Tab-separated table of C-alpha atoms in Angstrom:
chain	number	residue	atom	x	y	z
A	1	UNK	CA	44.256	-2.458	-38.954
A	2	UNK	CA	41.261	-1.672	-36.885
A	3	UNK	CA	41.353	0.555	-33.733
A	4	UNK	CA	40.481	-0.838	-30.393
A	5	UNK	CA	36.725	-0.229	-29.438
A	6	UNK	CA	36.514	2.773	-26.853
A	7	UNK	CA	35.453	1.388	-23.460
A	8	UNK	CA	32.162	1.898	-22.724
A	9	UNK	CA	31.363	4.548	-20.432
A	10	UNK	CA	29.920	3.181	-17.237
A	11	UNK	CA	26.987	4.927	-15.490
A	12	UNK	CA	27.523	5.581	-11.953
A	13	UNK	CA	25.402	3.856	-9.402
A	14	UNK	CA	22.374	3.705	-11.326
A	15	UNK	CA	20.956	0.261	-10.591
A	16	UNK	CA	22.505	-0.871	-7.128
A	17	UNK	CA	19.253	-2.404	-5.728
A	18	UNK	CA	20.355	-1.940	-2.136
A	19	UNK	CA	20.436	1.519	-2.789
A	20	UNK	CA	17.114	1.456	-4.517
A	21	UNK	CA	15.699	-0.355	-1.838
A	22	UNK	CA	17.053	2.144	0.893
A	23	UNK	CA	15.550	4.881	-1.065
A	24	UNK	CA	12.029	3.344	-1.558
A	25	UNK	CA	11.602	2.327	2.136
A	26	UNK	CA	12.488	5.766	3.011
A	27	UNK	CA	10.144	7.211	0.595
A	28	UNK	CA	7.615	4.857	2.224
A	29	UNK	CA	8.169	5.915	5.504
A	30	UNK	CA	7.776	9.413	4.642
A	31	UNK	CA	4.255	8.646	3.188
A	32	UNK	CA	3.118	7.662	6.699
A	33	UNK	CA	3.906	11.112	8.095
A	34	UNK	CA	0.764	12.903	7.396
A	35	UNK	CA	-1.386	10.126	8.765
A	36	UNK	CA	0.760	10.069	12.001
A	37	UNK	CA	0.104	14.054	12.026
A	38	UNK	CA	-3.546	13.532	11.886
A	39	UNK	CA	-3.578	10.365	14.473
A	40	UNK	CA	-1.714	12.615	16.996
A	41	UNK	CA	-5.011	14.544	17.537
A	42	UNK	CA	-2.925	17.887	18.586
A	43	UNK	CA	-2.836	21.314	16.824
A	44	UNK	CA	-0.069	22.351	14.684
A	45	UNK	CA	2.094	23.999	16.704
A	46	UNK	CA	1.906	21.276	19.611
A	47	UNK	CA	2.588	18.404	16.832
A	48	UNK	CA	5.703	20.628	15.259
A	49	UNK	CA	7.104	21.283	18.758
A	50	UNK	CA	6.945	17.959	20.132
A	51	UNK	CA	8.295	16.057	16.755
A	52	UNK	CA	11.598	18.435	17.018
A	53	UNK	CA	12.162	18.132	20.266
A	54	UNK	CA	11.675	14.265	20.438
A	55	UNK	CA	13.931	13.910	17.297
A	56	UNK	CA	16.461	15.697	19.216
A	57	UNK	CA	16.885	13.377	21.668
A	58	UNK	CA	18.086	10.959	19.157
A	59	UNK	CA	19.846	13.566	16.775
A	60	UNK	CA	21.789	15.203	19.647
A	61	UNK	CA	24.204	12.087	20.739
A	62	UNK	CA	24.427	11.371	17.383
A	63	UNK	CA	25.997	14.780	16.742
A	64	UNK	CA	27.860	14.575	19.692
A	65	UNK	CA	29.520	11.382	18.220
A	66	UNK	CA	29.956	13.087	15.007
A	67	UNK	CA	31.811	15.867	16.912
A	68	UNK	CA	34.266	13.537	18.483
A	69	UNK	CA	35.083	12.025	14.851
A	70	UNK	CA	35.505	15.168	13.012
A	71	UNK	CA	35.450	18.044	15.560
A	72	UNK	CA	33.053	20.958	15.486
A	73	UNK	CA	31.453	22.647	12.578
A	74	UNK	CA	32.675	25.921	11.949
A	75	UNK	CA	30.773	29.238	13.430
A	76	UNK	CA	29.361	30.018	10.216
A	77	UNK	CA	28.065	26.590	9.121
A	78	UNK	CA	26.563	26.575	12.571
A	79	UNK	CA	24.657	30.005	12.072
A	80	UNK	CA	23.566	29.030	8.765
A	81	UNK	CA	22.060	25.519	10.317
A	82	UNK	CA	20.312	27.485	13.067
A	83	UNK	CA	18.746	30.068	10.527
A	84	UNK	CA	17.573	26.953	8.062
A	85	UNK	CA	15.892	25.942	11.204
A	86	UNK	CA	13.602	28.827	11.148
A	87	UNK	CA	12.460	28.323	7.857
A	88	UNK	CA	12.035	24.287	8.828
A	89	UNK	CA	9.823	25.269	11.775
A	90	UNK	CA	7.614	27.517	9.126
A	91	UNK	CA	7.778	24.238	6.799
A	92	UNK	CA	6.530	22.084	9.962
A	93	UNK	CA	3.754	24.313	10.991
A	94	UNK	CA	2.193	25.324	7.531
A	95	UNK	CA	2.549	21.632	6.594
A	96	UNK	CA	0.914	20.287	9.514
A	97	UNK	CA	-2.186	22.792	9.283
A	98	UNK	CA	-2.153	21.459	5.543
A	99	UNK	CA	-2.589	18.033	6.438
A	100	UNK	CA	-5.288	19.041	8.771
A	101	UNK	CA	-7.237	21.287	6.342
A	102	UNK	CA	-6.867	19.394	3.158
A	103	UNK	CA	-6.012	15.564	4.135
A	104	UNK	CA	-2.772	13.694	4.124
A	105	UNK	CA	-2.468	12.973	0.412
A	106	UNK	CA	-3.037	16.336	-0.882
A	107	UNK	CA	-0.837	17.960	1.374
A	108	UNK	CA	2.107	15.732	0.280
A	109	UNK	CA	1.518	16.613	-3.097
A	110	UNK	CA	1.362	20.101	-3.319
A	111	UNK	CA	4.698	20.106	-1.158
A	112	UNK	CA	6.539	19.377	-4.232
A	113	UNK	CA	6.134	22.989	-5.222
A	114	UNK	CA	9.822	23.002	-3.613
A	115	UNK	CA	11.281	21.626	-7.253
A	116	UNK	CA	10.356	24.879	-8.612
A	117	UNK	CA	10.948	27.130	-5.348
A	118	UNK	CA	14.515	25.987	-4.516
A	119	UNK	CA	15.897	27.127	-8.209
A	120	UNK	CA	13.864	30.084	-7.841
A	121	UNK	CA	15.140	30.932	-4.669
A	122	UNK	CA	18.783	30.391	-5.970
A	123	UNK	CA	17.979	32.468	-8.826
A	124	UNK	CA	16.816	35.555	-6.669
A	125	UNK	CA	19.416	35.150	-4.093
A	126	UNK	CA	22.460	34.179	-5.660
A	127	UNK	CA	21.709	34.533	-9.673
A	128	UNK	CA	21.738	31.273	-10.436
A	129	UNK	CA	20.059	30.539	-13.650
A	130	UNK	CA	16.625	28.617	-14.132
A	131	UNK	CA	16.104	26.280	-16.877
A	132	UNK	CA	13.554	26.572	-19.355
A	133	UNK	CA	12.112	23.508	-18.137
A	134	UNK	CA	11.637	24.804	-14.764
A	135	UNK	CA	10.015	27.762	-16.138
A	136	UNK	CA	7.731	26.271	-18.585
A	137	UNK	CA	6.818	23.908	-15.714
A	138	UNK	CA	5.725	26.762	-13.247
A	139	UNK	CA	2.142	27.311	-14.661
A	140	UNK	CA	1.478	23.593	-15.141
A	141	UNK	CA	2.518	22.808	-11.643
A	142	UNK	CA	0.524	25.659	-10.249
A	143	UNK	CA	-2.522	24.381	-11.887
A	144	UNK	CA	-2.085	20.855	-10.633
A	145	UNK	CA	-2.056	22.395	-7.102
A	146	UNK	CA	-5.148	24.276	-7.846
A	147	UNK	CA	-6.881	21.173	-8.989
A	148	UNK	CA	-5.595	19.182	-6.213
A	149	UNK	CA	-6.763	21.638	-3.588
A	150	UNK	CA	-10.372	21.372	-5.023
A	151	UNK	CA	-10.906	24.528	-7.035
A	152	UNK	CA	-13.444	22.610	-9.125
A	153	UNK	CA	-14.884	20.689	-6.355
A	154	UNK	CA	-13.280	18.864	-3.417
A	155	UNK	CA	-14.200	15.155	-2.028
A	156	UNK	CA	-13.890	13.774	1.589
A	157	UNK	CA	-10.562	14.779	3.368
A	158	UNK	CA	-9.976	18.029	4.967
A	159	UNK	CA	-12.310	20.855	6.058
A	160	UNK	CA	-10.843	23.405	3.990
A	161	UNK	CA	-9.034	21.672	1.029
A	162	UNK	CA	-7.934	25.106	-0.758
A	163	UNK	CA	-6.568	26.647	2.142
A	164	UNK	CA	-4.795	23.233	2.662
A	165	UNK	CA	-3.369	23.440	-0.835
A	166	UNK	CA	-2.309	26.987	-0.257
A	167	UNK	CA	-0.676	26.456	2.717
A	168	UNK	CA	0.998	23.306	1.779
A	169	UNK	CA	2.514	25.419	-1.115
A	170	UNK	CA	3.649	27.850	1.279
A	171	UNK	CA	5.541	25.103	3.173
A	172	UNK	CA	7.091	23.549	0.392
A	173	UNK	CA	8.472	27.174	-0.445
A	174	UNK	CA	9.617	27.693	3.172
A	175	UNK	CA	11.114	24.081	2.833
A	176	UNK	CA	13.074	25.400	-0.134
A	177	UNK	CA	14.416	28.307	1.684
A	178	UNK	CA	15.418	25.817	4.134
A	179	UNK	CA	17.366	23.517	1.410
A	180	UNK	CA	19.116	26.444	-0.089
A	181	UNK	CA	20.537	27.915	3.410
A	182	UNK	CA	21.434	24.249	4.251
A	183	UNK	CA	23.568	24.359	1.210
A	184	UNK	CA	25.854	26.923	2.630
A	185	UNK	CA	26.179	24.569	5.675
A	186	UNK	CA	26.983	21.656	3.252
A	187	UNK	CA	29.763	23.795	1.448
A	188	UNK	CA	31.448	25.061	4.708
A	189	UNK	CA	31.538	21.501	6.609
A	190	UNK	CA	30.884	18.545	4.194
A	191	UNK	CA	32.352	16.242	6.642
A	192	UNK	CA	29.170	16.905	8.974
A	193	UNK	CA	25.826	15.433	8.055
A	194	UNK	CA	24.240	14.866	11.697
A	195	UNK	CA	25.401	18.010	13.345
A	196	UNK	CA	23.430	20.384	10.780
A	197	UNK	CA	20.542	18.615	10.667
A	198	UNK	CA	20.334	18.554	14.662
A	199	UNK	CA	21.365	22.377	14.934
A	200	UNK	CA	18.308	23.048	12.406
A	201	UNK	CA	15.961	20.921	14.162
A	202	UNK	CA	16.629	22.855	17.278
A	203	UNK	CA	15.971	26.054	15.430
A	204	UNK	CA	12.984	24.492	14.247
A	205	UNK	CA	11.958	23.828	17.769
A	206	UNK	CA	12.163	27.268	18.863
A	207	UNK	CA	10.477	28.582	16.038
A	208	UNK	CA	7.453	26.334	16.714
A	209	UNK	CA	7.756	26.814	20.385
A	210	UNK	CA	7.350	30.785	20.172
A	211	UNK	CA	4.578	30.522	17.399
A	212	UNK	CA	2.941	28.126	19.829
A	213	UNK	CA	3.109	30.295	23.018
A	214	UNK	CA	2.133	33.319	20.918
A	215	UNK	CA	-0.916	31.300	19.414
A	216	UNK	CA	-2.169	29.707	22.512
A	217	UNK	CA	0.383	27.667	24.142
A	218	UNK	CA	1.734	24.201	23.508
A	219	UNK	CA	0.236	21.240	25.103
A	220	UNK	CA	1.932	19.244	27.544
A	221	UNK	CA	-0.935	17.169	29.048
A	222	UNK	CA	-1.490	14.859	25.970
A	223	UNK	CA	-3.102	11.196	26.243
A	224	UNK	CA	-0.657	8.370	26.023
A	225	UNK	CA	-1.664	7.585	22.188
A	226	UNK	CA	-0.779	11.049	21.481
A	227	UNK	CA	2.497	10.836	22.681
A	228	UNK	CA	2.810	7.396	21.027
A	229	UNK	CA	2.145	8.824	17.700
A	230	UNK	CA	4.202	11.812	18.277
A	231	UNK	CA	6.983	10.013	19.357
A	232	UNK	CA	6.734	7.674	16.010
A	233	UNK	CA	6.091	10.567	13.760
A	234	UNK	CA	9.336	12.126	15.424
A	235	UNK	CA	11.667	8.969	14.906
A	236	UNK	CA	10.130	8.133	11.788
A	237	UNK	CA	10.298	11.350	9.821
A	238	UNK	CA	13.462	13.029	10.977
A	239	UNK	CA	15.679	10.083	11.917
A	240	UNK	CA	14.842	6.878	9.786
A	241	UNK	CA	13.818	8.760	6.580
A	242	UNK	CA	16.893	10.791	6.902
A	243	UNK	CA	18.984	7.726	7.238
A	244	UNK	CA	17.497	5.336	4.418
A	245	UNK	CA	17.023	8.160	1.952
A	246	UNK	CA	20.593	9.593	2.760
A	247	UNK	CA	22.261	6.095	2.171
A	248	UNK	CA	20.105	5.311	-0.906
A	249	UNK	CA	20.726	8.706	-2.652
A	250	UNK	CA	24.577	7.951	-2.266
A	251	UNK	CA	24.258	4.768	-3.873
A	252	UNK	CA	22.468	5.718	-7.193
A	253	UNK	CA	22.551	8.862	-10.006
A	254	UNK	CA	20.440	11.836	-8.911
A	255	UNK	CA	17.541	11.570	-11.579
A	256	UNK	CA	17.081	7.948	-10.627
A	257	UNK	CA	16.897	9.114	-6.902
A	258	UNK	CA	14.741	11.940	-8.090
A	259	UNK	CA	12.021	9.287	-9.682
A	260	UNK	CA	12.041	6.871	-6.724
A	261	UNK	CA	11.533	9.581	-4.586
A	262	UNK	CA	8.256	10.197	-6.267
A	263	UNK	CA	6.769	6.871	-4.548
A	264	UNK	CA	6.398	9.363	-1.566
A	265	UNK	CA	3.299	11.567	-2.936
A	266	UNK	CA	1.779	8.700	-4.890
A	267	UNK	CA	1.822	6.450	-1.608
A	268	UNK	CA	0.630	9.242	0.639
A	269	UNK	CA	-2.423	9.709	-1.528
A	270	UNK	CA	-3.296	5.825	-1.554
A	271	UNK	CA	-2.646	5.653	2.426
A	272	UNK	CA	-4.742	8.812	2.957
A	273	UNK	CA	-7.563	6.865	1.149
A	274	UNK	CA	-6.940	3.389	2.695
A	275	UNK	CA	-6.202	4.476	6.559
A	276	UNK	CA	-7.979	7.944	7.024
A	277	UNK	CA	-10.721	7.443	4.245
A	278	UNK	CA	-9.919	10.320	2.247
A	279	UNK	CA	-11.883	10.662	-0.948
A	280	UNK	CA	-10.549	12.879	-3.177
A	281	UNK	CA	-12.800	13.963	-6.399
A	282	UNK	CA	-11.551	13.115	-9.862
A	283	UNK	CA	-10.400	16.326	-10.653
A	284	UNK	CA	-8.314	16.382	-7.345
A	285	UNK	CA	-6.518	13.080	-8.487
A	286	UNK	CA	-5.888	14.561	-12.015
A	287	UNK	CA	-4.336	17.535	-10.350
A	288	UNK	CA	-2.209	15.261	-7.922
A	289	UNK	CA	-1.409	13.261	-11.208
A	290	UNK	CA	-0.195	16.475	-12.986
A	291	UNK	CA	2.001	17.595	-9.857
A	292	UNK	CA	3.634	14.559	-9.983
A	293	UNK	CA	4.432	14.306	-13.576
A	294	UNK	CA	5.533	17.787	-13.836
A	295	UNK	CA	7.863	17.339	-10.899
A	296	UNK	CA	9.201	14.177	-12.303
A	297	UNK	CA	9.901	15.811	-15.589
A	298	UNK	CA	11.776	18.762	-13.813
A	299	UNK	CA	13.591	16.364	-11.844
A	300	UNK	CA	14.894	14.279	-14.421
A	301	UNK	CA	15.752	17.394	-16.639
A	302	UNK	CA	17.903	18.740	-13.787
A	303	UNK	CA	19.215	15.595	-12.622
A	304	UNK	CA	18.066	16.716	-8.708
A	305	UNK	CA	16.597	14.412	-6.404
A	306	UNK	CA	12.817	15.609	-5.317
A	307	UNK	CA	11.747	15.208	-2.014
A	308	UNK	CA	9.732	15.840	2.034
A	309	UNK	CA	9.220	16.904	3.749
A	310	UNK	CA	9.152	16.109	3.721
A	311	UNK	CA	9.294	14.954	5.218
A	312	UNK	CA	12.003	14.193	6.154
A	313	UNK	CA	15.184	14.014	4.710
A	314	UNK	CA	15.994	14.908	1.324
A	315	UNK	CA	18.839	15.178	-0.524
A	316	UNK	CA	20.083	18.051	-2.618
A	317	UNK	CA	22.899	18.621	-5.573
A	318	UNK	CA	23.781	21.870	-7.265
A	319	UNK	CA	21.943	22.756	-10.282
A	320	UNK	CA	25.143	23.497	-11.963
A	321	UNK	CA	26.359	21.126	-14.367
A	322	UNK	CA	29.577	19.388	-13.146
A	323	UNK	CA	29.767	21.197	-9.981
A	324	UNK	CA	32.570	19.986	-7.633
A	325	UNK	CA	31.830	22.384	-4.744
A	326	UNK	CA	28.720	20.910	-3.445
A	327	UNK	CA	28.651	17.610	-1.796
A	328	UNK	CA	25.971	15.263	-2.301
A	329	UNK	CA	24.842	14.826	1.639
A	330	UNK	CA	21.654	14.496	2.833
A	331	UNK	CA	20.005	18.201	2.969
A	332	UNK	CA	18.147	17.813	6.022
A	333	UNK	CA	15.383	15.880	7.268
A	334	UNK	CA	12.273	16.846	5.479
A	335	UNK	CA	10.258	15.504	8.096
A	336	UNK	CA	6.868	15.657	6.365
């Protein structure tokens, strides 16, 4: 007598078309954030400060509604969220300067160094092991960043592409630090999604404000067009994209989400060429392609979503296999 066939395992949430559409829409929104930064016509401190303050106008009422549903976050979680905001503010400042120095497309590509920076920080701080794939990918990713930054020649984009690539890399490291601290928040308050983002955004606003005051001041008397672009930047990068990517990643496997999120850097390069007339050289495009392919390989191997500044939100999952302690919730808005 033949034994009944074992039931076929069902792959969880790999092909939900609505989740995929939401994730692609969020990644596409993020791809515009570098262009919006350029269109504001402001310095990095001013743009970074106001994008946080304007986003809080939406995030604070949303967080209050969450407070009424779930109560307050713990004091420890609030502290970690505010501390993570310092790194988020550093990320904004560095990335904005990177956009102005190297161009929107290049800045968004090199930001993906966070894919390796996050496990490296987890290894240094918490002793979590890095995979062989991550270790082997590190020199390849650095080579791609050097090429994208114009080491072998830069095209039309920003006035200082090499410096922009370096600052974009540092922005990615700062954002990885933000994500690492945000994991502490998720573990302590898994039901709160908006409140930690609002607290981190507030911490980022204070950080950007202090840096701006120390470096010459924050501009208040801006043209109407600059205010319009800043409002759009805040809402697109830190609210709309966060919602879309958060919903999308909740409806599919992490490896699939990571692959779809790579639309962000690819589309950023294309939009920079079409909208801002950026003209990277063949070597720079090769470097961008090398970064994207390397990030895709690392994300697929680790099963972790990639993203963004960000630029906005990105979701993180614990790197440990079958870990049930870390909720798969949006890690924060990587406003890009």
